[in-house]
């Protein structure tokens, strides 16, 4: 019995003359994802990618799990390959149903067929009917339910035929690396890892910047952020994390500037530093996890003041989402439990009791004259710590 993994594309199939560019990039990403699992061939045809193990050493189940996280794929299925001959196809359909019944309670089923090989003697409805009849003969206790069956047996008739009963969801989107590179401002909260995932889903490679305020934030807080980066990198691919020592800048602003403006002033300094690091790393944009109105520093006016300090576009994938939507994605991608660990974040240090929610850019720029942050930002950039996730 020869097993393969069928992987389906979605949005890529809608592309025009440059579709092959995205398909080749996706093939590269698939090969990288499974490169250490044993020998396997990756090919594609008619909106399908085929991952074909070359011997029994290939770690099939692990490959299934990894491929469900590959951007550009919308679903995958473990399938059995048989010759495109009637008896072989119908026998495998019965075998698939037997396996399903061994694994769980089944009382109803249906068969769905796609016939791509027009020389096959039966059309799609006839193949489904014949396969269903064979299954009923083998398991008379079952009944057919075309609307809500317990099991669906899928048959695809091509040059070879593929029979399967599972469709595992994958994230969709565009292949990582096909749409440039951006720099993610990564905190220890729920939002920024989700923002990194969301921008990655659009085919953007990412590096990350984290602002670290020791001793006001602990080593465990930094470890938490690195764990979040590791979790996000499972989807986005290799990631470089730049940890910026930010304590001196925070103290300078806290001691010399109006408290009500402190959060926006801190965010502006972060943006300037992130902008410079992004350019050094070949990025075309910054990415943050902000959502309009979620906290005082995320009002329209505050965001405007913050963006004015950056010299490249700032993307906010979560800008129109509410917290429960973000939490749902965090839970899906596995970052939520780490994000809620109770370790402090630099953004919570020296937080004013009554921050100004509608600051004006003119007053922010006037307040910045109280401090000379340029040399301090230079020093912070020169002292970054770099951690890589490959």
Coordinates of C-alpha atoms in Angstrom, one line a residue:
X1 CA 0.0 0.0 0.0
X2 CA 1.5 3.3 -1.1
X3 CA 0.6 6.3 1.0
X4 CA 0.9 10.0 0.0
X5 CA -0.1 13.3 1.4
X6 CA -2.4 15.4 -0.8
X7 CA -2.0 19.2 -0.1
X8 CA -4.5 21.7 -1.5
X9 CA -3.9 25.3 -2.4
X10 CA -6.5 28.0 -2.3
X11 CA -5.8 31.7 -3.1
X12 CA -2.7 30.7 -5.1
X13 CA -5.0 29.0 -7.6
X14 CA -6.6 32.4 -8.4
X15 CA -3.3 33.9 -9.5
X16 CA -2.7 34.6 -13.2
X17 CA 0.5 34.4 -15.2
X18 CA 2.7 34.5 -12.0
X19 CA 0.9 31.6 -10.4
X20 CA 4.0 29.4 -11.0
X21 CA 6.1 31.8 -8.9
X22 CA 3.9 31.2 -5.8
X23 CA 3.7 27.4 -6.5
X24 CA 7.5 27.1 -6.7
X25 CA 7.9 29.1 -3.4
X26 CA 5.3 26.9 -1.7
X27 CA 7.2 23.8 -2.9
X28 CA 10.4 25.1 -1.4
X29 CA 8.6 25.8 1.9
X30 CA 7.1 22.4 2.0
X31 CA 10.4 20.7 1.4
X32 CA 12.1 22.8 4.2
X33 CA 9.3 21.9 6.6
X34 CA 9.7 18.1 6.1
X35 CA 13.4 18.0 5.2
X36 CA 14.4 16.1 8.4
X37 CA 11.6 13.6 8.3
X38 CA 13.1 11.2 5.7
X39 CA 13.2 11.1 1.9
X40 CA 10.1 12.3 0.0
X41 CA 9.3 13.8 -3.4
X42 CA 7.3 17.0 -3.7
X43 CA 5.4 17.7 -6.9
X44 CA 2.3 19.6 -7.9
X45 CA -0.4 19.5 -10.5
X46 CA -3.9 20.9 -10.9
X47 CA -4.1 22.8 -7.6
X48 CA -2.7 19.8 -5.7
X49 CA 0.7 19.2 -4.1
X50 CA 1.7 15.6 -3.7
X51 CA 4.2 14.6 -0.9
X52 CA 5.3 11.1 -1.8
X53 CA 7.5 9.2 0.6
X54 CA 10.4 7.4 -1.1
X55 CA 10.8 4.7 1.6
X56 CA 9.4 3.5 4.9
X57 CA 11.7 5.7 7.0
X58 CA 9.6 8.8 6.2
X59 CA 7.9 10.1 9.3
X60 CA 4.4 10.3 7.8
X61 CA 2.4 11.4 10.9
X62 CA 4.8 14.1 11.9
X63 CA 4.7 15.4 8.3
X64 CA 0.9 15.6 8.5
X65 CA 1.2 17.7 11.7
X66 CA 3.8 20.1 10.3
X67 CA 2.1 20.6 7.0
X68 CA -1.1 21.8 8.7
X69 CA 0.9 24.9 9.6
X70 CA 2.3 25.8 6.2
X71 CA 1.0 29.1 4.8
X72 CA -0.4 28.7 1.3
X73 CA -2.0 25.3 1.9
X74 CA -5.7 25.2 2.8
X75 CA -6.0 21.5 3.7
X76 CA -4.2 18.2 3.5
X77 CA -5.2 14.6 3.4
X78 CA -3.4 11.3 4.0
X79 CA -4.3 9.2 1.0
X80 CA -3.7 5.7 -0.4
X81 CA -2.6 5.5 -4.1
X82 CA -4.0 2.8 -6.3
X83 CA -4.1 2.1 -10.0
X84 CA -6.9 3.9 -11.9
X85 CA -8.8 0.6 -12.3
X86 CA -12.3 -0.1 -11.1
X87 CA -11.6 -3.0 -8.8
X88 CA -8.6 -1.4 -7.2
X89 CA -10.5 1.8 -6.5
X90 CA -13.5 0.1 -5.0
X91 CA -11.5 -2.3 -2.9
X92 CA -9.6 0.6 -1.4
X93 CA -12.9 2.5 -0.7
X94 CA -14.0 -0.5 1.3
X95 CA -10.7 -0.8 3.1
X96 CA -10.8 2.9 4.1
X97 CA -14.3 2.4 5.6
X98 CA -13.1 -0.6 7.5
X99 CA -10.3 1.4 9.0
X100 CA -12.7 4.2 10.0
X101 CA -15.0 1.7 11.7
X102 CA -12.1 0.3 13.6
X103 CA -11.1 3.7 14.9
X104 CA -14.5 5.1 15.9
X105 CA -18.3 4.5 15.9
X106 CA -19.8 4.9 12.4
X107 CA -23.4 4.4 11.3
X108 CA -23.7 6.6 8.2
X109 CA -21.4 7.5 5.3
X110 CA -21.3 8.8 1.8
X111 CA -18.8 8.7 -1.1
X112 CA -17.6 11.8 -3.0
X113 CA -15.7 11.4 -6.3
X114 CA -13.7 13.7 -8.6
X115 CA -12.8 12.1 -12.0
X116 CA -10.0 13.9 -13.7
X117 CA -9.1 10.9 -15.9
X118 CA -11.8 11.0 -18.7
X119 CA -10.9 7.6 -20.0
X120 CA -12.0 6.0 -16.8
X121 CA -15.1 4.0 -17.8
X122 CA -17.5 5.4 -15.1
X123 CA -18.3 9.1 -14.4
X124 CA -18.1 10.6 -11.0
X125 CA -21.7 9.9 -9.8
X126 CA -21.4 6.3 -11.1
X127 CA -18.1 5.8 -9.2
X128 CA -19.6 7.1 -6.0
X129 CA -22.7 4.9 -6.4
X130 CA -20.6 1.8 -7.1
X131 CA -18.2 2.4 -4.3
X132 CA -21.1 3.1 -1.9
X133 CA -22.7 -0.2 -3.0
X134 CA -19.5 -2.1 -2.3
X135 CA -19.3 -0.6 1.1
X136 CA -22.9 -1.5 1.9
X137 CA -22.3 -5.0 0.8
X138 CA -19.3 -5.3 3.1
X139 CA -21.0 -3.5 6.1
X140 CA -24.8 -3.9 5.9
X141 CA -25.2 -2.2 9.2
X142 CA -24.3 1.1 7.6
X143 CA -26.6 3.5 5.9
X144 CA -26.0 6.3 3.4
X145 CA -26.5 9.9 4.5
X146 CA -25.7 12.5 1.9
X147 CA -26.3 15.5 4.1
X148 CA -24.6 14.8 7.5
X149 CA -22.7 11.5 7.3
X150 CA -20.3 10.2 10.0
X151 CA -17.7 9.4 7.4
X152 CA -17.0 10.6 3.8
X153 CA -14.9 8.4 1.6
X154 CA -13.2 10.6 -1.1
X155 CA -12.1 9.2 -4.4
X156 CA -9.9 11.2 -6.9
X157 CA -9.4 9.5 -10.2
X158 CA -6.4 10.8 -12.1
X159 CA -3.5 9.0 -13.8
X160 CA -3.4 7.2 -10.5
X161 CA -6.3 7.2 -8.1
X162 CA -6.3 8.5 -4.5
X163 CA -8.7 7.3 -1.8
X164 CA -8.9 9.0 1.6
X165 CA -11.3 9.8 4.4
X166 CA -9.7 12.7 6.2
X167 CA -9.3 16.4 5.3
X168 CA -7.2 18.3 7.8
X169 CA -7.4 22.1 7.7
X170 CA -4.3 24.3 7.0
X171 CA -4.0 28.1 7.4
X172 CA -4.3 29.2 3.8
X173 CA -2.9 32.5 2.8
X174 CA 0.3 33.0 0.7
X175 CA 3.6 31.1 0.9
X176 CA 6.1 32.6 3.3
X177 CA 8.7 34.7 1.6
X178 CA 6.8 35.7 -1.5
X179 CA 5.8 39.1 -0.3
X180 CA 8.9 40.7 1.2
X181 CA 10.0 41.1 4.8
X182 CA 8.8 43.1 7.8
X183 CA 9.9 43.7 11.4
X184 CA 7.5 42.8 14.2
X185 CA 7.5 44.7 17.4
X186 CA 7.1 41.7 19.7
X187 CA 5.9 42.1 23.3
X188 CA 5.0 39.4 25.8
X189 CA 1.2 40.0 25.4
X190 CA -1.5 38.2 23.4
X191 CA -1.7 40.6 20.4
X192 CA 1.8 40.9 18.9
X193 CA 2.4 37.2 18.3
X194 CA -1.0 37.0 16.5
X195 CA 0.0 40.1 14.4
X196 CA 3.2 38.3 13.4
X197 CA 1.2 35.2 12.4
X198 CA -1.4 37.3 10.5
X199 CA 1.2 39.2 8.5
X200 CA 3.1 35.9 7.9
X201 CA 0.0 34.4 6.5
X202 CA 0.2 37.0 3.7
X203 CA 3.5 35.7 2.6
X204 CA 5.7 38.1 4.5
X205 CA 8.9 36.9 6.2
X206 CA 9.5 38.5 9.6
X207 CA 12.2 39.4 12.0
X208 CA 11.3 40.7 15.5
X209 CA 12.3 43.5 17.9
X210 CA 11.7 43.2 21.7
X211 CA 12.3 46.0 24.2
X212 CA 13.7 44.7 27.4
X213 CA 13.8 46.8 30.6
X214 CA 16.0 45.0 33.1
X215 CA 15.7 45.0 36.1
X216 CA 12.1 46.2 35.9
X217 CA 11.4 43.3 33.6
X218 CA 12.9 39.9 34.6
X219 CA 14.9 37.3 32.7
X220 CA 11.8 35.1 32.8
X221 CA 9.8 37.8 31.0
X222 CA 12.5 37.8 28.2
X223 CA 12.3 34.0 28.1
X224 CA 8.6 34.2 27.7
X225 CA 9.0 36.5 24.6
X226 CA 11.6 34.1 23.1
X227 CA 9.2 31.2 23.6
X228 CA 6.5 33.2 21.8
X229 CA 8.9 33.9 18.9
X230 CA 9.7 30.2 18.7
X231 CA 6.0 29.4 18.5
X232 CA 5.3 32.0 15.8
X233 CA 8.3 30.8 13.8
X234 CA 6.8 27.4 13.4
X235 CA 4.4 29.1 10.9
X236 CA 6.5 32.0 9.6
X237 CA 9.8 30.2 9.1
X238 CA 13.3 31.2 10.5
X239 CA 13.1 34.3 12.7
X240 CA 15.8 36.6 14.0
X241 CA 14.8 38.3 17.4
X242 CA 16.6 41.5 18.4
X243 CA 16.4 42.3 22.1
X244 CA 16.9 46.0 22.8
X245 CA 18.0 47.2 26.2
X246 CA 15.4 49.9 26.9
X247 CA 15.7 50.7 30.6
X248 CA 17.7 54.0 30.3
X249 CA 15.3 55.4 27.7
X250 CA 12.3 54.6 29.9
X251 CA 13.9 56.1 32.9
X252 CA 14.8 59.3 31.0
X253 CA 11.3 59.8 29.8
X254 CA 9.7 58.9 33.1
X255 CA 11.9 61.4 35.0
X256 CA 11.8 64.3 32.6
X257 CA 8.5 64.3 30.7
X258 CA 4.9 64.7 31.5
X259 CA 3.5 61.4 32.8
X260 CA 0.3 61.6 30.8
X261 CA 2.4 61.6 27.6
X262 CA 4.9 59.0 28.7
X263 CA 3.4 56.0 26.9
X264 CA 3.2 57.7 23.5
X265 CA 6.8 59.1 23.9
X266 CA 8.0 55.5 24.7
X267 CA 6.2 54.1 21.7
X268 CA 7.8 56.8 19.5
X269 CA 11.2 55.8 20.7
X270 CA 10.5 52.2 20.0
X271 CA 9.3 53.0 16.5
X272 CA 12.5 54.9 15.8
X273 CA 14.7 52.1 17.0
X274 CA 12.6 49.4 15.2
X275 CA 12.7 51.5 12.0
X276 CA 16.5 51.6 12.1
X277 CA 16.9 47.9 12.9
X278 CA 14.3 47.0 10.2
X279 CA 16.3 48.8 7.5
X280 CA 19.5 47.0 8.6
X281 CA 17.7 43.7 8.1
X282 CA 16.2 44.4 4.7
X283 CA 12.6 45.0 5.9
X284 CA 10.1 47.2 4.1
X285 CA 7.6 47.8 7.0
X286 CA 7.0 47.5 10.7
X287 CA 4.3 45.4 12.2
X288 CA 2.5 45.9 15.6
X289 CA -0.3 44.2 17.4
X290 CA -2.4 47.4 18.0
X291 CA -6.1 47.6 17.7
X292 CA -8.1 50.8 17.6
X293 CA -9.3 51.8 21.0
X294 CA -8.0 48.8 22.9
X295 CA -5.9 50.9 25.3
X296 CA -5.0 54.5 25.8
X297 CA -2.0 54.3 23.5
X298 CA -4.1 52.8 20.7
X299 CA -6.6 55.6 20.1
X300 CA -6.5 57.1 16.6
X301 CA -4.7 60.2 17.8
X302 CA -2.1 58.3 19.8
X303 CA -1.4 56.0 16.8
X304 CA -1.0 59.0 14.5
X305 CA 1.6 60.5 16.9
X306 CA 3.4 57.2 17.1
X307 CA 3.5 56.6 13.4
X308 CA 4.9 60.1 12.8
X309 CA 8.2 58.9 14.3
X310 CA 8.7 56.1 11.8
X311 CA 10.0 56.5 8.3
X312 CA 8.5 53.3 6.8
X313 CA 5.0 51.9 6.7
X314 CA 3.5 50.5 9.9
X315 CA 1.1 47.5 9.4
X316 CA -1.4 46.6 12.0
X317 CA -3.1 43.3 11.1
X318 CA -5.4 43.4 14.1
X319 CA -6.5 47.0 13.8
X320 CA -10.2 46.3 13.4
X321 CA -10.4 43.1 15.6
X322 CA -11.8 42.9 19.1
X323 CA -10.0 41.1 21.9
X324 CA -12.0 37.9 21.7
X325 CA -11.2 37.5 18.0
X326 CA -7.5 37.9 18.8
X327 CA -7.7 35.4 21.7
X328 CA -9.3 32.8 19.4
X329 CA -6.4 33.0 16.9
X330 CA -3.9 32.9 19.8
X331 CA -5.4 29.8 21.0
X332 CA -5.5 28.2 17.6
X333 CA -1.8 28.9 16.9
X334 CA -0.7 27.9 20.4
X335 CA 0.6 31.2 21.8
X336 CA -2.2 32.0 24.2
X337 CA -1.1 30.0 27.2
X338 CA 2.4 31.5 27.0
X339 CA 1.1 35.0 26.5
X340 CA -0.9 35.0 29.7
X341 CA 2.0 33.9 31.9
X342 CA 2.2 36.6 34.6
X343 CA 5.6 38.1 33.8
X344 CA 5.9 41.8 33.4
X345 CA 6.4 43.6 30.1
X346 CA 8.3 46.8 29.5
X347 CA 5.1 48.5 28.3
X348 CA 3.6 48.1 31.8
X349 CA 6.6 49.7 33.5
X350 CA 5.9 53.3 34.7
X351 CA 2.5 53.2 33.1
X352 CA 0.7 56.5 34.0
X353 CA -2.5 56.4 35.9
X354 CA -4.2 58.9 33.6
X355 CA -2.6 58.7 30.1
X356 CA -3.7 61.3 27.6
X357 CA -5.9 59.5 25.0
X358 CA -6.0 62.3 22.4
X359 CA -2.5 63.7 22.3
X360 CA -1.6 66.2 19.6
X361 CA 1.6 65.7 17.6
X362 CA 2.7 69.3 18.2
X363 CA 2.6 68.8 22.0
X364 CA 4.3 65.4 21.8
X365 CA 7.2 66.8 19.7
X366 CA 7.5 69.8 22.1
X367 CA 7.7 67.4 25.0
X368 CA 10.4 65.4 23.3
X369 CA 12.6 68.4 23.4
X370 CA 13.0 67.9 27.2
X371 CA 15.1 64.8 26.5
X372 CA 18.0 64.0 24.2
X373 CA 17.1 60.4 23.2
X374 CA 19.2 60.2 20.0
X375 CA 22.5 59.1 21.7
X376 CA 20.6 56.8 24.0
X377 CA 18.8 55.1 21.1
X378 CA 22.2 54.8 19.3
X379 CA 23.6 53.0 22.4
X380 CA 20.6 50.7 22.7
X381 CA 21.0 49.7 19.0
X382 CA 24.7 49.0 19.5
X383 CA 23.9 46.8 22.5
X384 CA 21.2 44.5 21.1
X385 CA 21.2 40.8 21.8
X386 CA 20.3 38.6 18.9
X387 CA 18.5 35.2 19.1
X388 CA 17.7 33.2 16.1
X389 CA 15.1 30.5 15.5
X390 CA 15.7 28.3 12.5

